[in-house]
Each structure stands twice: as structure tokens, then as C-alpha cells.
Short mmCIF file of C-alpha atoms in Angstrom, two decimals:
data_model
loop_
_atom_site.label_atom_id
_atom_site.label_comp_id
_atom_site.label_asym_id
_atom_site.label_seq_id
_atom_site.Cartn_x
_atom_site.Cartn_y
_atom_site.Cartn_z
CA MET T 951 102.38 30.21 5.78
CA LYS T 952 102.31 33.86 6.72
CA LYS T 953 101.84 32.99 10.42
CA ALA T 954 104.79 30.60 10.30
CA ILE T 955 107.05 33.29 8.81
CA ASN T 956 105.78 35.79 11.38
CA LEU T 957 106.51 33.36 14.24
CA LEU T 958 109.93 32.53 12.81
CA GLY T 959 110.69 36.25 12.50
CA TRP T 960 109.90 36.97 16.14
CA PHE T 961 111.74 33.85 17.29
CA SER T 962 114.85 34.97 15.39
CA VAL T 963 114.55 38.42 17.01
CA PHE T 964 114.49 36.73 20.43
CA ILE T 965 117.55 34.59 19.59
CA THR T 966 119.42 37.65 18.27
CA THR T 967 118.57 39.61 21.41
CA MET T 968 119.87 36.79 23.59
CA ALA T 969 123.02 36.58 21.46
CA LEU T 970 123.52 40.33 21.86
CA ILE T 971 123.14 40.16 25.63
CA LEU T 972 125.46 37.17 25.96
CA THR T 973 128.04 38.77 23.67
CA ILE T 974 128.07 41.96 25.71
CA LEU T 975 128.30 40.06 28.99
CA THR T 976 131.14 37.90 27.69
CA THR T 977 133.01 40.77 26.02
CA TYR T 978 133.00 42.83 29.20
CA GLN T 979 133.96 39.68 31.19
CA PHE T 980 130.94 39.56 33.48
CA VAL T 981 130.35 35.92 32.53
CA TYR T 982 132.08 33.59 30.10
CA VAL T 983 130.11 31.80 27.43
CA LYS T 984 132.31 29.93 24.95
CA TYR T 985 130.71 30.90 21.63
CA PHE T 986 130.02 34.51 22.53
CA ASN T 987 133.57 35.73 23.13
CA SER T 988 133.54 37.52 19.76
CA TYR T 989 130.93 39.05 17.47
CA TYR T 990 130.93 36.07 15.10
CA THR T 991 127.79 34.43 16.53
CA LEU T 992 126.01 37.77 16.77
CA GLN T 993 126.77 38.54 13.13
CA TRP T 994 125.27 35.21 12.00
CA CYS T 995 122.19 35.84 14.13
CA ILE T 996 121.76 39.27 12.55
CA PHE T 997 122.13 37.74 9.10
CA PHE T 998 119.44 35.11 9.69
CA THR T 999 117.10 37.55 11.42
CA MET T 1000 117.33 40.14 8.66
CA SER T 1001 116.85 37.45 6.00
CA VAL T 1002 113.68 36.20 7.69
CA TRP T 1003 112.37 39.73 8.14
CA CYS T 1004 113.07 40.46 4.47
CA ILE T 1005 110.89 37.50 3.53
CA LYS T 1006 108.30 38.64 6.05
CA PHE T 1007 108.15 42.15 4.57
CA LEU T 1008 107.88 41.00 0.96
CA ASP T 1009 104.65 42.33 -0.44
CA PHE T 1010 103.98 42.72 -4.12
CA LYS T 1011 101.69 45.71 -3.93
CA ASN T 1012 102.56 48.93 -5.73
CA ASN T 1013 103.36 50.87 -2.56
CA VAL T 1014 106.94 52.20 -2.56
CA ARG T 1015 107.24 51.87 1.23
CA ASN T 1016 106.40 48.18 1.00
CA ARG T 1017 109.35 47.71 -1.34
CA LEU T 1018 111.79 49.68 0.80
CA TYR T 1019 111.61 47.56 3.98
CA PRO T 1020 112.78 44.26 2.38
CA VAL T 1021 115.61 46.09 0.65
CA ILE T 1022 116.80 47.61 3.93
CA CYS T 1023 116.62 44.23 5.69
CA MET T 1024 118.55 42.53 2.92
CA LEU T 1025 121.13 45.34 3.01
CA PHE T 1026 121.72 44.66 6.72
CA ALA T 1027 122.00 40.92 6.00
CA VAL T 1028 124.51 41.46 3.19
CA CYS T 1029 126.56 43.82 5.38
CA ALA T 1030 126.63 41.22 8.16
CA VAL T 1031 127.87 38.54 5.76
CA PHE T 1032 130.45 40.97 4.35
CA PHE T 1033 131.86 41.56 7.83
CA ILE T 1034 131.85 37.82 8.53
CA PHE T 1035 133.84 37.03 5.40
CA MET T 1036 136.22 39.94 6.00
CA LYS T 1037 136.82 38.41 9.48
CA VAL T 1038 135.77 41.50 11.40
CA TYR T 1039 134.86 39.86 14.68
#
């Protein structure tokens, strides 16, 4: 199970990187890709990536650093959803 979450985490990073590149290229009008003309798709990619990485970082040991990483990832995911629902794209 841990390998599947790890693979899913890196796959979501790849998808988010591609979404970032396509969003930048479409925003600056180098190429036109229909779904990347705003930051909406990128925000959803960031949300899913940070959610998967939060699950990946979950570790129930007593180390404080091991508890901080999932909290930071979930904070980024919640901020992305907040901006989506506030229609900042």
C-alpha cells in the first residue's frame, strides 16, 4: 500500500507540473490549450497533489517533524480549495 501511495504521489506531482507548464504557456499566449486558460485546473491539481502527499507523509511516530509535514500539505490543499470556491482564477 505504501508503494502505491508513493507512486500516486509522484504521478500527481508530474501531472501538476504539466498543468503548471501548460497554464503558463496558455496564459502568456504561446500556445492555446482549452482547459488551461485560467488557473482553475492548476488549483485542482495542487489540491489533489497536496492531499496525496499529506496521506503519504502521515506517520504516527512521536516525532514532531513527522507531524508537521502532513499539516503543511493539508494547509496548501485547503488554501487551494478556498481560492477555487472564492473564484480566484
